[in-house]
Tab-separated table of C-alpha atoms in Angstrom:
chain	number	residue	atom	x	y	z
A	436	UNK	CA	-60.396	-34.531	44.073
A	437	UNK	CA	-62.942	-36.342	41.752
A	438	UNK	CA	-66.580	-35.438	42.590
A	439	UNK	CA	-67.608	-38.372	41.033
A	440	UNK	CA	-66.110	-42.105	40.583
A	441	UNK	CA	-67.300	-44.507	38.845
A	442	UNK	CA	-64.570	-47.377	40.329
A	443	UNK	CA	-65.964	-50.305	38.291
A	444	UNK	CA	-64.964	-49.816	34.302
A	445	UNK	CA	-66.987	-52.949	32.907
A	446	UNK	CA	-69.520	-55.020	34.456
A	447	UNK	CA	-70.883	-58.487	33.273
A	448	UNK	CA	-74.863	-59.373	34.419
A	449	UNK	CA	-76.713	-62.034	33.295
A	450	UNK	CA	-79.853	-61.475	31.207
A	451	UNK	CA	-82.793	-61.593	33.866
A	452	UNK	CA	-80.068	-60.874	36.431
A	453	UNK	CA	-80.218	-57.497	38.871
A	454	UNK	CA	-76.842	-55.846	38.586
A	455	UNK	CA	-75.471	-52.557	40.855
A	456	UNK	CA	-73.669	-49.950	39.000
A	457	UNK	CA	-71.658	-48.323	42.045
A	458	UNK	CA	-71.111	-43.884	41.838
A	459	UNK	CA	-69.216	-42.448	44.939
A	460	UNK	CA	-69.211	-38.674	44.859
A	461	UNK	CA	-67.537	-35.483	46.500
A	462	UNK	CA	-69.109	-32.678	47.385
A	463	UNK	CA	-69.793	-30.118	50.681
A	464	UNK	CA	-72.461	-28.923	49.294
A	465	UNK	CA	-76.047	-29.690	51.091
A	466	UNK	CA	-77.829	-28.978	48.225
A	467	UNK	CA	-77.043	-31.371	44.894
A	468	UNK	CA	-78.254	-33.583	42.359
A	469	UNK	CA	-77.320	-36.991	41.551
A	470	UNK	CA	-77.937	-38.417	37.745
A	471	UNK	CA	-77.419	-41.665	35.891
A	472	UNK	CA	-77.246	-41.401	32.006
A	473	UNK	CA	-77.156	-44.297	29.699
A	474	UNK	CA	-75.336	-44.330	26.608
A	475	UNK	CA	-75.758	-46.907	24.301
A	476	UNK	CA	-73.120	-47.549	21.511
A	477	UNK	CA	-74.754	-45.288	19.189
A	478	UNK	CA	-73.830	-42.735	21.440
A	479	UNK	CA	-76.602	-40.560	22.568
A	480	UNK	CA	-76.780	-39.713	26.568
A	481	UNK	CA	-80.384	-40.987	28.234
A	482	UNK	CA	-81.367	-39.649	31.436
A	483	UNK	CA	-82.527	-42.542	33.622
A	484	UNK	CA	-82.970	-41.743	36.983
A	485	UNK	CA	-82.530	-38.605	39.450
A	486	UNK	CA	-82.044	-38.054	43.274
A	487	UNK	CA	-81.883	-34.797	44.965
A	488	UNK	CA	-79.427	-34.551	48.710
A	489	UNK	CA	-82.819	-34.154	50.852
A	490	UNK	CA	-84.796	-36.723	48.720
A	491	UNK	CA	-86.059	-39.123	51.800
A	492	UNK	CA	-86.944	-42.029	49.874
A	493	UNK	CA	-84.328	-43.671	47.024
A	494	UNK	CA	-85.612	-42.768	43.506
A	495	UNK	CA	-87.423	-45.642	41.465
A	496	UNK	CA	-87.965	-45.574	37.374
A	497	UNK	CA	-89.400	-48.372	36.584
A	498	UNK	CA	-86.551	-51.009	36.673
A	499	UNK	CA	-84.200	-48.745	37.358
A	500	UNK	CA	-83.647	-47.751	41.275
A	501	UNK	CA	-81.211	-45.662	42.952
A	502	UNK	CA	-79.532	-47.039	46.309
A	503	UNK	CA	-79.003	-43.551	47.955
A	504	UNK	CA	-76.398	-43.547	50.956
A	505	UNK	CA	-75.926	-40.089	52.105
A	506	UNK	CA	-73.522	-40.863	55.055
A	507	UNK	CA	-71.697	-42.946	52.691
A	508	UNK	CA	-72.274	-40.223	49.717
A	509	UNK	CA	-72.655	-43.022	47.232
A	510	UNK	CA	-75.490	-43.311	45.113
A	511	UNK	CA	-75.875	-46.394	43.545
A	512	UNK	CA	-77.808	-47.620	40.145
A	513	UNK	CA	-80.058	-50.504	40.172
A	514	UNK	CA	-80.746	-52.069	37.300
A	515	UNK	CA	-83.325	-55.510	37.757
A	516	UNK	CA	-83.840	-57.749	35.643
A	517	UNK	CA	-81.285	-57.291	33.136
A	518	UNK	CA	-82.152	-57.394	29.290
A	519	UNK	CA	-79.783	-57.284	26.271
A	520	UNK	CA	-80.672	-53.683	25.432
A	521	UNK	CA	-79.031	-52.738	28.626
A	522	UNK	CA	-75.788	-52.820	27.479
A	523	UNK	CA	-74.589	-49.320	27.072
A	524	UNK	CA	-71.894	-47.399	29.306
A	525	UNK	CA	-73.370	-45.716	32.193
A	526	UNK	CA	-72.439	-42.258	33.594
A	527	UNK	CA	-73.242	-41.129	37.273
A	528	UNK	CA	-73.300	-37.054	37.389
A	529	UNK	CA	-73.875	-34.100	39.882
A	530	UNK	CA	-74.851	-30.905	39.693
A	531	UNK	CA	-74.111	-28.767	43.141
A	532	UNK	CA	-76.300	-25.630	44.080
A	533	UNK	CA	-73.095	-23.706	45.014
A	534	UNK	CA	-71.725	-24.629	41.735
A	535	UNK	CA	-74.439	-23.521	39.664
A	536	UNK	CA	-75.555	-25.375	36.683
A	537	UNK	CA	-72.909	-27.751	35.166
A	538	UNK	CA	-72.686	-31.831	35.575
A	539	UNK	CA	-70.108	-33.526	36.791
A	540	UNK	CA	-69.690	-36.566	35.354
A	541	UNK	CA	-67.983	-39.766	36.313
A	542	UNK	CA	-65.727	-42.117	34.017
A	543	UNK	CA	-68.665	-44.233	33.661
A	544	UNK	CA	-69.277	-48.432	33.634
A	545	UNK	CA	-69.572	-50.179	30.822
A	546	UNK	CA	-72.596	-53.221	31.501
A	547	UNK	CA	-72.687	-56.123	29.507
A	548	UNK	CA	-75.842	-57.863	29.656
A	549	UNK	CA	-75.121	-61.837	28.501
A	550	UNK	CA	-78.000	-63.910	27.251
B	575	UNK	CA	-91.943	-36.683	23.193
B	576	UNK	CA	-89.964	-33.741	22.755
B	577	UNK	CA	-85.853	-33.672	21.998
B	578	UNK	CA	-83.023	-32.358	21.892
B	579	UNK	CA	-81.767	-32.246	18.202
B	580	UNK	CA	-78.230	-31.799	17.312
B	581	UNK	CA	-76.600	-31.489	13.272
B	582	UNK	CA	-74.421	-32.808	11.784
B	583	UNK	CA	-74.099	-36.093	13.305
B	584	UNK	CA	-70.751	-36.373	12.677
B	585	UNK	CA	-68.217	-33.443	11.037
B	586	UNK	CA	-64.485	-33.965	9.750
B	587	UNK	CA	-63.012	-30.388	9.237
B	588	UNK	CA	-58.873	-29.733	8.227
B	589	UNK	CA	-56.868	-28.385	11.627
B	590	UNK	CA	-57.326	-24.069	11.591
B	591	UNK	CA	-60.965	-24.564	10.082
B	592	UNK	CA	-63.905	-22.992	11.815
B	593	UNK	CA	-66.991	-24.968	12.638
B	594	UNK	CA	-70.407	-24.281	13.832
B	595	UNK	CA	-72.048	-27.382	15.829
B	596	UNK	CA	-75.725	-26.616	15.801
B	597	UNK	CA	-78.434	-27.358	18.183
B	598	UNK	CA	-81.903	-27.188	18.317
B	599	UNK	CA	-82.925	-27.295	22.497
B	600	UNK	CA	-86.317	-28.672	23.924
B	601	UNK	CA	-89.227	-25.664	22.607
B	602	UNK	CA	-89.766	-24.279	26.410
B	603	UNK	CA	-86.287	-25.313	27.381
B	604	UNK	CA	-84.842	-22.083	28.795
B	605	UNK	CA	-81.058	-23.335	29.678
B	606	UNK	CA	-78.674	-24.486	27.460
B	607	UNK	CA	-75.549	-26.112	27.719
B	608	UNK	CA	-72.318	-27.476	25.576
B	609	UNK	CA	-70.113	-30.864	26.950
B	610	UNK	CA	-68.109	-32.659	25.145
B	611	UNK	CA	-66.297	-36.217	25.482
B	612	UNK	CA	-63.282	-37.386	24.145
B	613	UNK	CA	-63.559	-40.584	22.894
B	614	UNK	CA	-63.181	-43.297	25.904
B	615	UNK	CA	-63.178	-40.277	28.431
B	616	UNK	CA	-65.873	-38.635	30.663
B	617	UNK	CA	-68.374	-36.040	29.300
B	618	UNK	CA	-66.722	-32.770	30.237
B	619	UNK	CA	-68.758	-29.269	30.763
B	620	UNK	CA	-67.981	-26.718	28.654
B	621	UNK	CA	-70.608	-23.749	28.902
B	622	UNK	CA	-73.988	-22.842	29.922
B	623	UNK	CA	-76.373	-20.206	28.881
B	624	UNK	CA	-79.162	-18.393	29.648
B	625	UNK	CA	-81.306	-15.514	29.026
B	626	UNK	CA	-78.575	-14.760	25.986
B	627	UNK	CA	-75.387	-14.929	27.670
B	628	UNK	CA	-73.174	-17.258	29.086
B	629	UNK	CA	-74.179	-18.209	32.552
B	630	UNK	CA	-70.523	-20.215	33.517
B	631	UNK	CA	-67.664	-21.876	31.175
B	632	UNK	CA	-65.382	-24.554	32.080
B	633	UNK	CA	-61.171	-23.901	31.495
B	634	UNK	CA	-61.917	-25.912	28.669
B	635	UNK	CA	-64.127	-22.784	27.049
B	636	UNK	CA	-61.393	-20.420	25.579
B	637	UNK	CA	-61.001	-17.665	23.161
B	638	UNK	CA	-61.262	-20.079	20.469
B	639	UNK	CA	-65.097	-20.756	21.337
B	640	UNK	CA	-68.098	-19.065	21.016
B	641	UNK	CA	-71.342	-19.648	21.635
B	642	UNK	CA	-75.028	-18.198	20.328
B	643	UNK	CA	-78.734	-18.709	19.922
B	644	UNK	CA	-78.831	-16.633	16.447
B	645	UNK	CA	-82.763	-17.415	16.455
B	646	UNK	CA	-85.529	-18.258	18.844
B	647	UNK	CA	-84.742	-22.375	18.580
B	648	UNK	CA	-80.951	-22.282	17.590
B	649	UNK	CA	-78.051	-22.651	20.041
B	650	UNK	CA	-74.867	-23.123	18.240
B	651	UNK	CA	-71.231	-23.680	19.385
B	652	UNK	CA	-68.376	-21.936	16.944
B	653	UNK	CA	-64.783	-23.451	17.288
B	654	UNK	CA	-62.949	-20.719	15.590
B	655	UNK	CA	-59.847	-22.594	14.664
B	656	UNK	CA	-59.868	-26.186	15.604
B	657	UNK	CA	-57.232	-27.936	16.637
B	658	UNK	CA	-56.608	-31.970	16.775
B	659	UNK	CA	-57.665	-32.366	20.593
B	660	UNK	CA	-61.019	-30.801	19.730
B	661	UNK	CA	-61.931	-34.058	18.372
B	662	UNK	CA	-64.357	-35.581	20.375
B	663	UNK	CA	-67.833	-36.090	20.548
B	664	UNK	CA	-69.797	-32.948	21.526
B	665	UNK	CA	-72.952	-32.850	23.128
B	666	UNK	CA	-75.701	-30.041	23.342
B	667	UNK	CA	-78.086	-30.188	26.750
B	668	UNK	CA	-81.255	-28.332	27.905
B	669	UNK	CA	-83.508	-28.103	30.858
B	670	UNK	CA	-86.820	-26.765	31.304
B	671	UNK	CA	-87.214	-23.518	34.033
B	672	UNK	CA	-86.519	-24.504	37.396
B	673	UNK	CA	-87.840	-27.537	38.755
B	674	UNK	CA	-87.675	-30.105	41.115
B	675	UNK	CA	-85.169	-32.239	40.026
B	676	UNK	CA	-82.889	-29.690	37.180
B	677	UNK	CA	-82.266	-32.782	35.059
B	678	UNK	CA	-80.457	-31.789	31.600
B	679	UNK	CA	-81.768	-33.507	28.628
B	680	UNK	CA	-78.753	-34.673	25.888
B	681	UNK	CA	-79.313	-34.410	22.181
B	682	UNK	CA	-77.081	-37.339	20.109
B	683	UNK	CA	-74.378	-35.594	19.501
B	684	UNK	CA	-71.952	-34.355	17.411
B	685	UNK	CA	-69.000	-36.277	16.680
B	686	UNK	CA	-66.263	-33.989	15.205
B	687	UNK	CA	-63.114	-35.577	13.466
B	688	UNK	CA	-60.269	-32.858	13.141
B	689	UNK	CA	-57.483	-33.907	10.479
């Protein structure tokens, strides 16, 4: 099984426009990580945003917010109000305790931010 | 702010060549890590390292791979004889000593072409 999926390949927003980037994930593990990277054409991977399993609150970085759903085990990227330099692909990741230190990455979304 | 460096940006080698992907990590970075992504396909783990040995590999990581900090900054990955599916886009990662959140910082890459 996947531990991540990214269902949504490419995603359309208007400038000015929030826009959800959705990341379901797999895992028995209490303790994990979840990650959103940004990767812009030029092809370099930005950290974003991070939310640990017994985080209470959803993460916030600056317009970037993470719509945590344990139950659910889907963790969600927020992006609000959209600007052209926001189109890049977008990766959701995990790292599990058990599992020591490697990512797992999803398939990724890539946003399109219209003007 | 501090980065993660990686050089060259982008390497064409002949299939059977050796090459050496070099890395220089974030200065009090103490884990290190190798992915790589096939072009259009998710970032894939490869190996991590600490304290000067090789904390976990992926199935990916065979004989043909090797990986070393020759110096106190340096962490390189050696593909001893690459083949055509090494071609992809490989990234180098580091994190700091344990913290809250274990987020791995991505240098640009290195996109190696096999012919």
């Amino acid at each position: 099984a996947q531990k991540i999926t990214q269902t949504q390949p490419g995603m359309f927003v208007q400038e000015k426009e929030a826009v959800t980037l959705d990341c379901t994930y797999d895992t028995s593990d209490p303790s994990y990580g979840l990650f959103w990277y940004k990767q812009p054409s030029s092809g370099e991977m930005i950290f974003l945003i991070y939310q640990g399993s017994y985080d209470q609150q959803n993460a916030t970085e600056g317009r970037y917010s993470l719509n945590f759903q344990k139950a659910r085990k889907s963790a969600n990227l927020v992006i609000s109000a959209s600007q052209l330099g926001d189109s890049a692909m977008y990766f959701c990741a995990m790292r599990e305790k058990s599992t020591g230190n490697q990512f797992y990455f999803g398939t990724g979304t890539s946003l399109t931010v219209i003007p | 702010e501090p980065e993660v460096t990686q050089t060259p940006s982008h390497q064409v080698t002949q299939m059977g060549q050796e090459v050496i992907l070099r890395c220089v990590p974030i200065s009090n970075h103490l884990y290190f890590y190798w992915y790589r992504q096939i072009l259009g396909q998710k970032v894939e783990f490869l190996v991590s390292f600490y304290n000067n040995e090789i904390s976990e590999k992926s199935e990916i990581f065979d004989d043909q791979f090797s990986v070393e900090r020759p110096d106190g900054s340096n962490f390189t990955l050696k593909i001893r004889s690459t083949k055509l599916e090494d071609s992809a886009m490989y990234f180098c990662a580091s994190r700091p000593p344990s913290g809250r959140t274990d987020t791995q910082y991505f240098g640009p890459g290195t996109r190696l072409t096999v012919l």
